[in-house]
PDB file of C-alpha atoms and ligand atoms in Angstrom:
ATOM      1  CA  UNK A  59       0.000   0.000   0.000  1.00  0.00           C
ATOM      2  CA  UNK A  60       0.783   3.682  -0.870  1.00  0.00           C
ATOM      3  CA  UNK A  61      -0.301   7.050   0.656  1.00  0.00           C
ATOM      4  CA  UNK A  62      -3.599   7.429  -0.860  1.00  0.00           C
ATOM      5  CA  UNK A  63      -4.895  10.974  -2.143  1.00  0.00           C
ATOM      6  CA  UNK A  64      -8.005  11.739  -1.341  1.00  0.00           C
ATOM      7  CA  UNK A  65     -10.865  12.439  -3.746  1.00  0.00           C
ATOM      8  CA  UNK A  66     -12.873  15.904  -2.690  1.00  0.00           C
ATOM      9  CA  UNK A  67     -16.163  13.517  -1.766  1.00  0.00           C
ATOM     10  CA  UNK A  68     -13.505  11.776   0.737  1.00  0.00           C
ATOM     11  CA  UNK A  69     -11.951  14.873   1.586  1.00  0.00           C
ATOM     12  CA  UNK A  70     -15.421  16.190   2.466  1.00  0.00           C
ATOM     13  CA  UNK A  71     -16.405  13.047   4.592  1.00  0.00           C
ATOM     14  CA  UNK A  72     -12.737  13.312   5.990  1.00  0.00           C
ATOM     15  CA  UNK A  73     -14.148  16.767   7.770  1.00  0.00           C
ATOM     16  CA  UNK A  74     -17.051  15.699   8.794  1.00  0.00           C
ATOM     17  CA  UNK A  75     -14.886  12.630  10.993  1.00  0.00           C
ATOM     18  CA  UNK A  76     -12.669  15.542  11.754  1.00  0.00           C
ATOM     19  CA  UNK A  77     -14.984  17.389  13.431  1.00  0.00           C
ATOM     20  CA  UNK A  78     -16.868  14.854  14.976  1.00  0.00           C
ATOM     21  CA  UNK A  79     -13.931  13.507  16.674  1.00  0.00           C
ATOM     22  CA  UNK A  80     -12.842  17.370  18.033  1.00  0.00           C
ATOM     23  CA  UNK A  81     -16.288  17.532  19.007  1.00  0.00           C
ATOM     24  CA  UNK A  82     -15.698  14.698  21.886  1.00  0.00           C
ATOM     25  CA  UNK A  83     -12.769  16.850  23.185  1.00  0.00           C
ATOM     26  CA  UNK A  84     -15.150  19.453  23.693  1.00  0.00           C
ATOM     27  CA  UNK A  85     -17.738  17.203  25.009  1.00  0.00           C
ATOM     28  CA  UNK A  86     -15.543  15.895  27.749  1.00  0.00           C
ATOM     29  CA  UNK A  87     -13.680  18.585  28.658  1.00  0.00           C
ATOM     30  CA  UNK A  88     -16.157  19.820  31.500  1.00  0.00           C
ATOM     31  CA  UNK A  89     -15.500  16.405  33.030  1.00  0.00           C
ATOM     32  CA  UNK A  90     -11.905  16.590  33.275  1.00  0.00           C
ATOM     33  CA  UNK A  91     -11.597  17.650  36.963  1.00  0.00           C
ATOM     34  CA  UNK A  92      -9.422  16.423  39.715  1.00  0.00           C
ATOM     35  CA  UNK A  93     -11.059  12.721  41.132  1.00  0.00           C
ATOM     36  CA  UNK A  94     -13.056  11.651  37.939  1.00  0.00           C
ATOM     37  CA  UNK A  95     -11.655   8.195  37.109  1.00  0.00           C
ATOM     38  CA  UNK A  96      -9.901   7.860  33.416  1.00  0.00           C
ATOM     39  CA  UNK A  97     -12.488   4.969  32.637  1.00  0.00           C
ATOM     40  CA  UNK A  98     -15.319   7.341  33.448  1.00  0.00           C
ATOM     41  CA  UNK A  99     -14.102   9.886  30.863  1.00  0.00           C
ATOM     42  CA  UNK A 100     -13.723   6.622  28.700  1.00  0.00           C
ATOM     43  CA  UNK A 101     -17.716   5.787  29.497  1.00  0.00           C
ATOM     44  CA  UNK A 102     -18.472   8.990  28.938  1.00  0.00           C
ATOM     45  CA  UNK A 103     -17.189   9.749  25.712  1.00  0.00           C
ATOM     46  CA  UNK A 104     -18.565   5.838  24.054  1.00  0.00           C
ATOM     47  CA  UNK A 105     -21.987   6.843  25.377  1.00  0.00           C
ATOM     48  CA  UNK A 106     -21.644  10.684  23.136  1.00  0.00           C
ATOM     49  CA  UNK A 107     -19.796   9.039  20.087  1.00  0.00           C
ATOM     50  CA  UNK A 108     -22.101   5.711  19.724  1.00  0.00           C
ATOM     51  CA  UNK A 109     -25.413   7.393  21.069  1.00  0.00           C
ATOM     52  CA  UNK A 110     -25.322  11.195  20.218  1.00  0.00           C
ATOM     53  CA  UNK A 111     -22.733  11.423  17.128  1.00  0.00           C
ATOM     54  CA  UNK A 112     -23.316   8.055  15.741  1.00  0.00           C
ATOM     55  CA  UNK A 113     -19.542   7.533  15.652  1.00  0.00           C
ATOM     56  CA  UNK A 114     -17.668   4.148  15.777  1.00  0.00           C
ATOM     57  CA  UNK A 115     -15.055   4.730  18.630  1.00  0.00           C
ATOM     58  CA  UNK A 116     -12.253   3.395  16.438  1.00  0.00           C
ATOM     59  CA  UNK A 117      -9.821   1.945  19.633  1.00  0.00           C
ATOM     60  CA  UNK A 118     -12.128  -0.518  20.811  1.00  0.00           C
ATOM     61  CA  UNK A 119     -11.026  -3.881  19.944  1.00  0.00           C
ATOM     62  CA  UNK A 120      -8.297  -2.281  17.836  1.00  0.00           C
ATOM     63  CA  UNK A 121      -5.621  -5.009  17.097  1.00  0.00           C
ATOM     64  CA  UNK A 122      -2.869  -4.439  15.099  1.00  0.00           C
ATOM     65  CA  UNK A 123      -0.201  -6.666  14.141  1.00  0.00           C
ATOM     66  CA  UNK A 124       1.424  -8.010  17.442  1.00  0.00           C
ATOM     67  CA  UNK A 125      -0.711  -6.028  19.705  1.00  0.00           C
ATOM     68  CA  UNK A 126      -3.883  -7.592  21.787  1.00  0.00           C
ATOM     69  CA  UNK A 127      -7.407  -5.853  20.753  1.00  0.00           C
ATOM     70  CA  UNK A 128      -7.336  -2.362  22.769  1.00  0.00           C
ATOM     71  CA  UNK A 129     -10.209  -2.478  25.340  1.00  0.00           C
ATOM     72  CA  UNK A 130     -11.573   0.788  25.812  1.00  0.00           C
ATOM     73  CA  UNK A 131     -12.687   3.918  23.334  1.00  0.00           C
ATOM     74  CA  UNK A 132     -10.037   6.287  24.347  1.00  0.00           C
ATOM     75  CA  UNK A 133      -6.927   6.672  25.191  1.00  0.00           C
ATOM     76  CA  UNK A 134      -6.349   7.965  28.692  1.00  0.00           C
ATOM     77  CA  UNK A 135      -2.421   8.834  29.228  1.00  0.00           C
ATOM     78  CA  UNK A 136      -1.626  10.545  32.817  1.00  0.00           C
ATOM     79  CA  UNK A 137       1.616  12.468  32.928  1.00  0.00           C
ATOM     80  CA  UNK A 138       4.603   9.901  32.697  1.00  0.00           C
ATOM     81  CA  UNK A 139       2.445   8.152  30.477  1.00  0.00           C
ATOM     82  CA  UNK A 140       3.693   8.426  26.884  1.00  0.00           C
ATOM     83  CA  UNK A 141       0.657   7.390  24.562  1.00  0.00           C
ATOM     84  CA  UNK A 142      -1.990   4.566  24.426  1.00  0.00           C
ATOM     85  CA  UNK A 143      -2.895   4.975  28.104  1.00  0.00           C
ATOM     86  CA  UNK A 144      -5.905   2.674  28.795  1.00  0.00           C
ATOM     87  CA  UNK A 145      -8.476   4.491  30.702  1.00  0.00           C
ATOM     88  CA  UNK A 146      -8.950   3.074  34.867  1.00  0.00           C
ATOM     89  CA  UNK A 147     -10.134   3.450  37.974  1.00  0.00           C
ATOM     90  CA  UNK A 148      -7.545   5.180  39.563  1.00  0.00           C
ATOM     91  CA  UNK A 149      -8.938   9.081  40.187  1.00  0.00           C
ATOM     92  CA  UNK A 150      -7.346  11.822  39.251  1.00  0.00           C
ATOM     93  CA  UNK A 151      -5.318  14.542  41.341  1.00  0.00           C
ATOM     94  CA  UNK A 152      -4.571  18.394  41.020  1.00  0.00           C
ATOM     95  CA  UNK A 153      -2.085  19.115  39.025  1.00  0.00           C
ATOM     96  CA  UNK A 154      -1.953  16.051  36.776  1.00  0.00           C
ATOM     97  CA  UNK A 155      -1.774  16.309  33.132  1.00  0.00           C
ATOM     98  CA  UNK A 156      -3.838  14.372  30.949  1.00  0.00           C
ATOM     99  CA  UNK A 157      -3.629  13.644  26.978  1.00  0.00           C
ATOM    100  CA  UNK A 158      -7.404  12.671  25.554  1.00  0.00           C
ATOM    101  CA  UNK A 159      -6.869  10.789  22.311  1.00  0.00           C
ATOM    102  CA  UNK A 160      -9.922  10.722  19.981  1.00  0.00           C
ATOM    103  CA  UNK A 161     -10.817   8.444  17.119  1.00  0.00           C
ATOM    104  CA  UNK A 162     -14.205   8.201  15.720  1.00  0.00           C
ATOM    105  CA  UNK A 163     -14.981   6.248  12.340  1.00  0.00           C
ATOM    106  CA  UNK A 164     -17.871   7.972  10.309  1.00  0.00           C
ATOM    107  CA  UNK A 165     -19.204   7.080   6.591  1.00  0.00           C
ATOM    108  CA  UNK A 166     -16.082   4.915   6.654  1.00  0.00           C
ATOM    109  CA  UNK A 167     -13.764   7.755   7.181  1.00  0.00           C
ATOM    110  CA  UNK A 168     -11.368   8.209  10.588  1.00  0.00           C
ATOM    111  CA  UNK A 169     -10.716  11.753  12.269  1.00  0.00           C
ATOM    112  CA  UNK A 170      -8.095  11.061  15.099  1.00  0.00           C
ATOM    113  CA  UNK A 171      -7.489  14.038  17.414  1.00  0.00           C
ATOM    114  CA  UNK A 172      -5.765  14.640  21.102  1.00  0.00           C
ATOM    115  CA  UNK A 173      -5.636  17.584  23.562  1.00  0.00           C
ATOM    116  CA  UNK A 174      -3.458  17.711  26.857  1.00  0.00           C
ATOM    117  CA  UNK A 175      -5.321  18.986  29.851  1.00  0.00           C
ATOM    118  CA  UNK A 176      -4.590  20.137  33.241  1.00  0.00           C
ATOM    119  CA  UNK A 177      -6.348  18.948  35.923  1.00  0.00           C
ATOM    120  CA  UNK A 178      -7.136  21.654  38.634  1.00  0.00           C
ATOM    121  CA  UNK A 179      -4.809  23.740  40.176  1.00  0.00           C
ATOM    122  CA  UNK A 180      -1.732  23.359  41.412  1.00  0.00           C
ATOM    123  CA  UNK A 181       0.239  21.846  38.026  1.00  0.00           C
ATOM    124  CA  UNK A 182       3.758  22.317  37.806  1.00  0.00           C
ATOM    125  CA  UNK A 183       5.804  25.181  35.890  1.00  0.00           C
ATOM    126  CA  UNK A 184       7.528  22.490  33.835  1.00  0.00           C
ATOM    127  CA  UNK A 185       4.460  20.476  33.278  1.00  0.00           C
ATOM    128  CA  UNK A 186       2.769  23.211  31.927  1.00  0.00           C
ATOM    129  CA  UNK A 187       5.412  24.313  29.839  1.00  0.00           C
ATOM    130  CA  UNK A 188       5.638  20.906  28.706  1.00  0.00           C
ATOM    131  CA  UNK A 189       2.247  21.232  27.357  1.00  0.00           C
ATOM    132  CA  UNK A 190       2.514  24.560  26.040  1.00  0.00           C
ATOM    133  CA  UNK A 191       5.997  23.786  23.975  1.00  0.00           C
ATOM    134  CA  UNK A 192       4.053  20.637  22.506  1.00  0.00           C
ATOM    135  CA  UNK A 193       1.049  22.502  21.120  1.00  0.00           C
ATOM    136  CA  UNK A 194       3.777  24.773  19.665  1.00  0.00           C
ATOM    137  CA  UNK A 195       5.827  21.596  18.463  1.00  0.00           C
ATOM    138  CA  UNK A 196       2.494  20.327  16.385  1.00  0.00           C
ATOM    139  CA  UNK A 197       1.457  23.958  15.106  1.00  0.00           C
ATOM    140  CA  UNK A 198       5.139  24.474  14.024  1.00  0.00           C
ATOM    141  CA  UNK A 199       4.567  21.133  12.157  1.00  0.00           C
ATOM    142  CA  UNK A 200       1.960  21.351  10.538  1.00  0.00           C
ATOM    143  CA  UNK A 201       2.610  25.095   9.504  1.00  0.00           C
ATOM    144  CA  UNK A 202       5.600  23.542   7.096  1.00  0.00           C
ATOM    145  CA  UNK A 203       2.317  21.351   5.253  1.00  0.00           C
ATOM    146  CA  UNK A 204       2.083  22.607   1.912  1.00  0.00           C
ATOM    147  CA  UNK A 205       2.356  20.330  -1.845  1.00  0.00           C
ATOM    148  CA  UNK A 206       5.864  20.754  -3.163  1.00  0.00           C
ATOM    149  CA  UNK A 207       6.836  20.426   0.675  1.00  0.00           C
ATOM    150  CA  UNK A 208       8.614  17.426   2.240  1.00  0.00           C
ATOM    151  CA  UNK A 209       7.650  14.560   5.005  1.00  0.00           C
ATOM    152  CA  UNK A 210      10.693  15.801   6.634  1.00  0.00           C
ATOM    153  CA  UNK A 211      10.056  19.610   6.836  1.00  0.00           C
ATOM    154  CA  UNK A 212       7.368  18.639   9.406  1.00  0.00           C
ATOM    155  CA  UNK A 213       9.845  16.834  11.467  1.00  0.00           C
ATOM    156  CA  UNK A 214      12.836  18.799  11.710  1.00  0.00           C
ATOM    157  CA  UNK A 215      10.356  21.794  12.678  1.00  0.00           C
ATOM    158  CA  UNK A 216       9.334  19.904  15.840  1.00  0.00           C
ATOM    159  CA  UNK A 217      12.436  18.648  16.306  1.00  0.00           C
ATOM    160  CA  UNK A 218      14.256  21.825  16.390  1.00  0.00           C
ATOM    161  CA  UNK A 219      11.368  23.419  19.064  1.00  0.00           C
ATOM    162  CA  UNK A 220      11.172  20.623  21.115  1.00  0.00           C
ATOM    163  CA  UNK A 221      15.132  20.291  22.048  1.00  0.00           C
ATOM    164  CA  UNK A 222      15.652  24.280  22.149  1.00  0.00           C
ATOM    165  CA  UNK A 223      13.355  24.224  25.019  1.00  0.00           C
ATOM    166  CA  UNK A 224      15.604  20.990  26.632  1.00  0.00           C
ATOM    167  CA  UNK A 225      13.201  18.620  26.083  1.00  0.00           C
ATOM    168  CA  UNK A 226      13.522  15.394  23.902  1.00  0.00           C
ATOM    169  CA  UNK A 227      10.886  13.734  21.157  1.00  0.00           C
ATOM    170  CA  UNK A 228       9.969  10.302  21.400  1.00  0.00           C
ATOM    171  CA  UNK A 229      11.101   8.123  18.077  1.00  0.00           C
ATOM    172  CA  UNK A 230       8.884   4.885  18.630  1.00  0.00           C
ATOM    173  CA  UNK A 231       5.708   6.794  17.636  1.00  0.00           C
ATOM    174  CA  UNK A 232       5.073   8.962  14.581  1.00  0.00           C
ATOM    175  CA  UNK A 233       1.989  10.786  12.788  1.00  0.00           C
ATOM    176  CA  UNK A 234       0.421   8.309   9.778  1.00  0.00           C
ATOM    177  CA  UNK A 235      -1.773   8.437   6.884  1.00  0.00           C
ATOM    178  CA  UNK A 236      -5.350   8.233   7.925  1.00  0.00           C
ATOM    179  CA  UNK A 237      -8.628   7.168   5.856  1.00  0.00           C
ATOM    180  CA  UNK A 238     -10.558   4.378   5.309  1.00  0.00           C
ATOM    181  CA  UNK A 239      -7.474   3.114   7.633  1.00  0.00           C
ATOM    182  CA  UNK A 240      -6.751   4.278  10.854  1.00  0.00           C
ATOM    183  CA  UNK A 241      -3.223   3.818  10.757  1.00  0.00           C
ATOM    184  CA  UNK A 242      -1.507   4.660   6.524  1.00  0.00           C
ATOM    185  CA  UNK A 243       1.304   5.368   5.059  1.00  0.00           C
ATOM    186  CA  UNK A 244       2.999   7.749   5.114  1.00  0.00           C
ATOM    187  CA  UNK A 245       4.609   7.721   8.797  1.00  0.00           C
ATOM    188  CA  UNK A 246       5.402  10.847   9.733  1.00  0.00           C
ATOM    189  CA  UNK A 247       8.024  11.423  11.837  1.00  0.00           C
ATOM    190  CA  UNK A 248       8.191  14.222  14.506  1.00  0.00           C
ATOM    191  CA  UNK A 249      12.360  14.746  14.100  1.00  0.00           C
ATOM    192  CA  UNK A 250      14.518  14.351  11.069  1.00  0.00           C
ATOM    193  CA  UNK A 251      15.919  16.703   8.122  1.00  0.00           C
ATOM    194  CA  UNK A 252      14.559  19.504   5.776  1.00  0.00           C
ATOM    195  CA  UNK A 253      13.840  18.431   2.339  1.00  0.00           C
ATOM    196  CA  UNK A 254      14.008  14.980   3.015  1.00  0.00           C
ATOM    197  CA  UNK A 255      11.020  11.887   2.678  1.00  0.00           C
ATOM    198  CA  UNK A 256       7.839  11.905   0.235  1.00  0.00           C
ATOM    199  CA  UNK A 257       6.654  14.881  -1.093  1.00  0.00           C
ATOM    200  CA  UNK A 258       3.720  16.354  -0.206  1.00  0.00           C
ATOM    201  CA  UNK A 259       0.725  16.447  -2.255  1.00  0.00           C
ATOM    202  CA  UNK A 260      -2.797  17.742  -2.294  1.00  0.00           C
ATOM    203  CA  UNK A 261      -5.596  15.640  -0.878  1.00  0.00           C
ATOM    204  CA  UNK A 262      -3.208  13.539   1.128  1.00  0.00           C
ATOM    205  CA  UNK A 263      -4.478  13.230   4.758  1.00  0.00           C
ATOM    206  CA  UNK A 264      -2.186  12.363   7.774  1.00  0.00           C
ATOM    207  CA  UNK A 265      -1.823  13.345  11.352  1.00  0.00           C
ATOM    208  CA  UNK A 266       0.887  15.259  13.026  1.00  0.00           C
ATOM    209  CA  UNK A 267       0.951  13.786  17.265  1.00  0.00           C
ATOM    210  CA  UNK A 268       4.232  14.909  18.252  1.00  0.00           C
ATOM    211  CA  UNK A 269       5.235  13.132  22.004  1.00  0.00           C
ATOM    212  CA  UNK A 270       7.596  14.802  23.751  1.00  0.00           C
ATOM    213  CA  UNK A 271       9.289  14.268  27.250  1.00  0.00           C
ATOM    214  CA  UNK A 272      10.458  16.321  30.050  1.00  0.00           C
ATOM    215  CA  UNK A 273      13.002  13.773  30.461  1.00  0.00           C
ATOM    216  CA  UNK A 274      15.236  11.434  28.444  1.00  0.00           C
ATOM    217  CA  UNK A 275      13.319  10.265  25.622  1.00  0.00           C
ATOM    218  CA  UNK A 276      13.846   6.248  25.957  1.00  0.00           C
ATOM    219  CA  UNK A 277       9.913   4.831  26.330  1.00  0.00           C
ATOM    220  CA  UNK A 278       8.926   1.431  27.924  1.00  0.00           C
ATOM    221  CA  UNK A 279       5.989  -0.684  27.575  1.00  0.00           C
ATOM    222  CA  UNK A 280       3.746  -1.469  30.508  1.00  0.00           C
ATOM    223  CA  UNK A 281       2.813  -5.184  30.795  1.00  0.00           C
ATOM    224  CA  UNK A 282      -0.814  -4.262  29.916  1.00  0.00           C
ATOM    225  CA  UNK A 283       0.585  -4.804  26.258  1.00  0.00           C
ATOM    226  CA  UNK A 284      -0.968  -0.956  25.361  1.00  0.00           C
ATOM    227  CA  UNK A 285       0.600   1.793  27.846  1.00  0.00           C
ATOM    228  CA  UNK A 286       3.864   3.153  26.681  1.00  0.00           C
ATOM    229  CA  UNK A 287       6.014   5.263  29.809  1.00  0.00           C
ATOM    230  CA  UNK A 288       8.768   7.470  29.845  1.00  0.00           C
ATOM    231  CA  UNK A 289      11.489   4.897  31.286  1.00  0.00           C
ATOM    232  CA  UNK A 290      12.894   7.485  33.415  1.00  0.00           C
ATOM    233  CA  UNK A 291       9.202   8.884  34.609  1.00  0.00           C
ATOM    234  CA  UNK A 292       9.770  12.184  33.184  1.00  0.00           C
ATOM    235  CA  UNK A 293       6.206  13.890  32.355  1.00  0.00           C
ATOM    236  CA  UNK A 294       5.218  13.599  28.386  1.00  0.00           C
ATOM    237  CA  UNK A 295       2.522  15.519  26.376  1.00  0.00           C
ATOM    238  CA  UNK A 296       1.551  14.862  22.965  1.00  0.00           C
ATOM    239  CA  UNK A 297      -1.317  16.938  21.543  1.00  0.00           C
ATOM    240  CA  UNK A 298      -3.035  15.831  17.445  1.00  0.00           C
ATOM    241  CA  UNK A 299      -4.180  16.951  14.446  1.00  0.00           C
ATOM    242  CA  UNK A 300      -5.390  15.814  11.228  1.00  0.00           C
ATOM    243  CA  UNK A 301      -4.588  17.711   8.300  1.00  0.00           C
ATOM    244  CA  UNK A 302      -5.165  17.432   4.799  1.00  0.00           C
ATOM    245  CA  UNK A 303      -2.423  19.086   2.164  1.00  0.00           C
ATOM    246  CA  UNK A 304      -4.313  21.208  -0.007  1.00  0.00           C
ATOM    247  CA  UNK A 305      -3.549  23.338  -3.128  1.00  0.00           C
ATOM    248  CA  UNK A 306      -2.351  26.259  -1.340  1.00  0.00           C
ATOM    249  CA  UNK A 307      -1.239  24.595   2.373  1.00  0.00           C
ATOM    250  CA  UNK A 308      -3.258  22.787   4.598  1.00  0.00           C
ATOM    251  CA  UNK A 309      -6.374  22.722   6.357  1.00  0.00           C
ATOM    252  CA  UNK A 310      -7.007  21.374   9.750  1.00  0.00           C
ATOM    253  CA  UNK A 311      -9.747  18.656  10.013  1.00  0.00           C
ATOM    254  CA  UNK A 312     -10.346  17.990  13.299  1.00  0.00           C
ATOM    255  CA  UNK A 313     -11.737  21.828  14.243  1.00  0.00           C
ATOM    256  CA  UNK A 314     -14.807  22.126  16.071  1.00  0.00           C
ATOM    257  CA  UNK A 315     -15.773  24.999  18.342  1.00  0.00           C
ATOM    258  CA  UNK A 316     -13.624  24.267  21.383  1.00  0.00           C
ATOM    259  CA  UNK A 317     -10.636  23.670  19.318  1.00  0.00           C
ATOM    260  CA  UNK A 318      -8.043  25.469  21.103  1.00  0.00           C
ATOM    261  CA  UNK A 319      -6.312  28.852  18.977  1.00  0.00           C
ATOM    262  CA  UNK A 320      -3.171  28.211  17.043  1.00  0.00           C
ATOM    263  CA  UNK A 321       0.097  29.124  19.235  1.00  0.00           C
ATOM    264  CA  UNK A 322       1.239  32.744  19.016  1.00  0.00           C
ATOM    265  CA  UNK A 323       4.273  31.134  18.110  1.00  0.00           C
ATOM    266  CA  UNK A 324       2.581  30.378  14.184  1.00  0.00           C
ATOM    267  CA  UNK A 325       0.049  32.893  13.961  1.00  0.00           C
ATOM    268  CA  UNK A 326       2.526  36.141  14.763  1.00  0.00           C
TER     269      UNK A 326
HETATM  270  N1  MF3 B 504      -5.072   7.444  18.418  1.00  0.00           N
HETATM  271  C1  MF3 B 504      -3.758   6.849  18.400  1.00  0.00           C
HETATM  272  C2  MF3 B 504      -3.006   7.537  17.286  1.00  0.00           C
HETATM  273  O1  MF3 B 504      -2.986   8.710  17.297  1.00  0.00           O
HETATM  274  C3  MF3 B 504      -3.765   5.376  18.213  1.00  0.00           C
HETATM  275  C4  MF3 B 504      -4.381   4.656  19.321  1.00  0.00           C
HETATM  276  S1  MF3 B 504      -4.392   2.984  18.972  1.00  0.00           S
HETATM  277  C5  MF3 B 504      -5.345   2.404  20.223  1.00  0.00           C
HETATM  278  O2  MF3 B 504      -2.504   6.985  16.360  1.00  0.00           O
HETATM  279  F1  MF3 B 504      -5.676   1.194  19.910  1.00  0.00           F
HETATM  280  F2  MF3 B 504      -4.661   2.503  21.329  1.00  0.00           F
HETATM  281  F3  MF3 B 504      -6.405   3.141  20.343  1.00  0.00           F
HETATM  282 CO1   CO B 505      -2.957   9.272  15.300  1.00  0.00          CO
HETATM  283 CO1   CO B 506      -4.716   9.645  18.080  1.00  0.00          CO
END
């Protein structure tokens, strides 16, 4: 298989999935509060996408090569936690930070999405510059989308943010083509060179997810066959975006009305 472009009928079901999938960020972010349980944002949001948006949650029972199927409709991953949290019982507490990540199927299209959050008062300077530097990291990324461009524009931009503010980028993980697939080619890396990898094109659709730790950026796997960790504990935020390359740039697809405002950082 081959990065597929996207026909404008797909392009325009590819927004609608977009949005939808934003849409349960907004939902649940009134929930987020310090002692709700990770598996009751989880209920929460598989009640709004299967009985208010008429969205497939596409985790659930998700089971790539070598992994088991993926038991819950989120993912739920609490500060040291890299990616692919699942969601449990264990409350949170002030001053945690939280990544949300979103993937609803609709007309046979995916929109995959994910938003950091601070929970309460009380979160650290460094944790919340953490989270601030990695919105920046994914705006700086996807800001270098445009056809003619290069995979590896997008990844030396992050790159370059992320380890001027001291922090490191995890390389296990990467952005992908998204579709009638959850997971397509291309990968996209958050590091690497300018000018290098596939050129872009319009009406390809990926996501940009950059991960990025406080600490070292060696990962481990928790035995749960899912969670990925920092190995040295360090915090890690990743926020997510799907964009589609168009003639002129790119347009964001997972928008909705409580889509946070592009960093300063791209917009000045
Ligand atoms: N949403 C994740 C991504 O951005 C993938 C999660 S796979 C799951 O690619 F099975 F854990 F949900
Ligand atoms: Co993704
Ligand atoms: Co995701």
């Amino acid at each position: 298989m081959s990065v597929t472009v996207k026909t404008p009928e797909e392009v325009d079901a590819m927004r609608v999935a977009g949005r939808l999938a934003s849409e349960v960020l907004d939902f649940i972010t009134p929930h987020v509060k310090p002692g709700v349980a990770t598996a009751e944002l989880d209920r929460l949001c598989h009640e709004f996408m299967v009985d208010v948006q008429g969205t497939i949650p596409a985790p659930l029972n998700y089971a790539p090569p070598g992994y088991r199927p993926y038991p819950k409709s989120v993912c739920a991953s609490v500060n040291h936690q890299v990616c692919h949290g699942i969601p449990g019982d264990r409350p949170l507490k002030k001053g945690d930070i939280l990544n949300l990540d979103i993937t609803v199927i609709k007309g046979g299209f995916h929109g995959d999405t994910s938003r950091m959050f601070i929970v309460g008062e009380g979160a650290s300077i460094l944790a919340k510059r953490l989270c601030a530097v990695t919105y920046e990291c994914l705006w700086l990324g996807i800001a270098q989308v445009r056809p003619g461009g290069h995979l590896g524009d997008i990844g030396h931009a992050i790159q370059r943010h992320a380890e001027a503010a001291g922090f490191s980028i995890v390389r296990e993980f990467c952005g992908h083509g998204i579709g009638r697939k959850f997971h397509e080619e291309p990968q996209v890396l958050h590091y690497g060179r300018a000018d290098t990898g596939i050129t872009l094109e319009p009406g390809m659709t990926f996501t940009i997810e950059p991960m990025i730790n406080a600490g070292r950026a060696a990962i481990s796997e928790l035995p749960d066959g899912w969670t990925i960790i920092t190995k040295d504990r360090s915090l890690s935020a990743q926020w997510e975006h799907t964009v589609l390359v168009t003639e002129t740039g790119y347009e964001v697809l997972t928008v909705s009305a409580g889509s946070p405002a592009a960093p300063s950082i791209t917009t000045a």
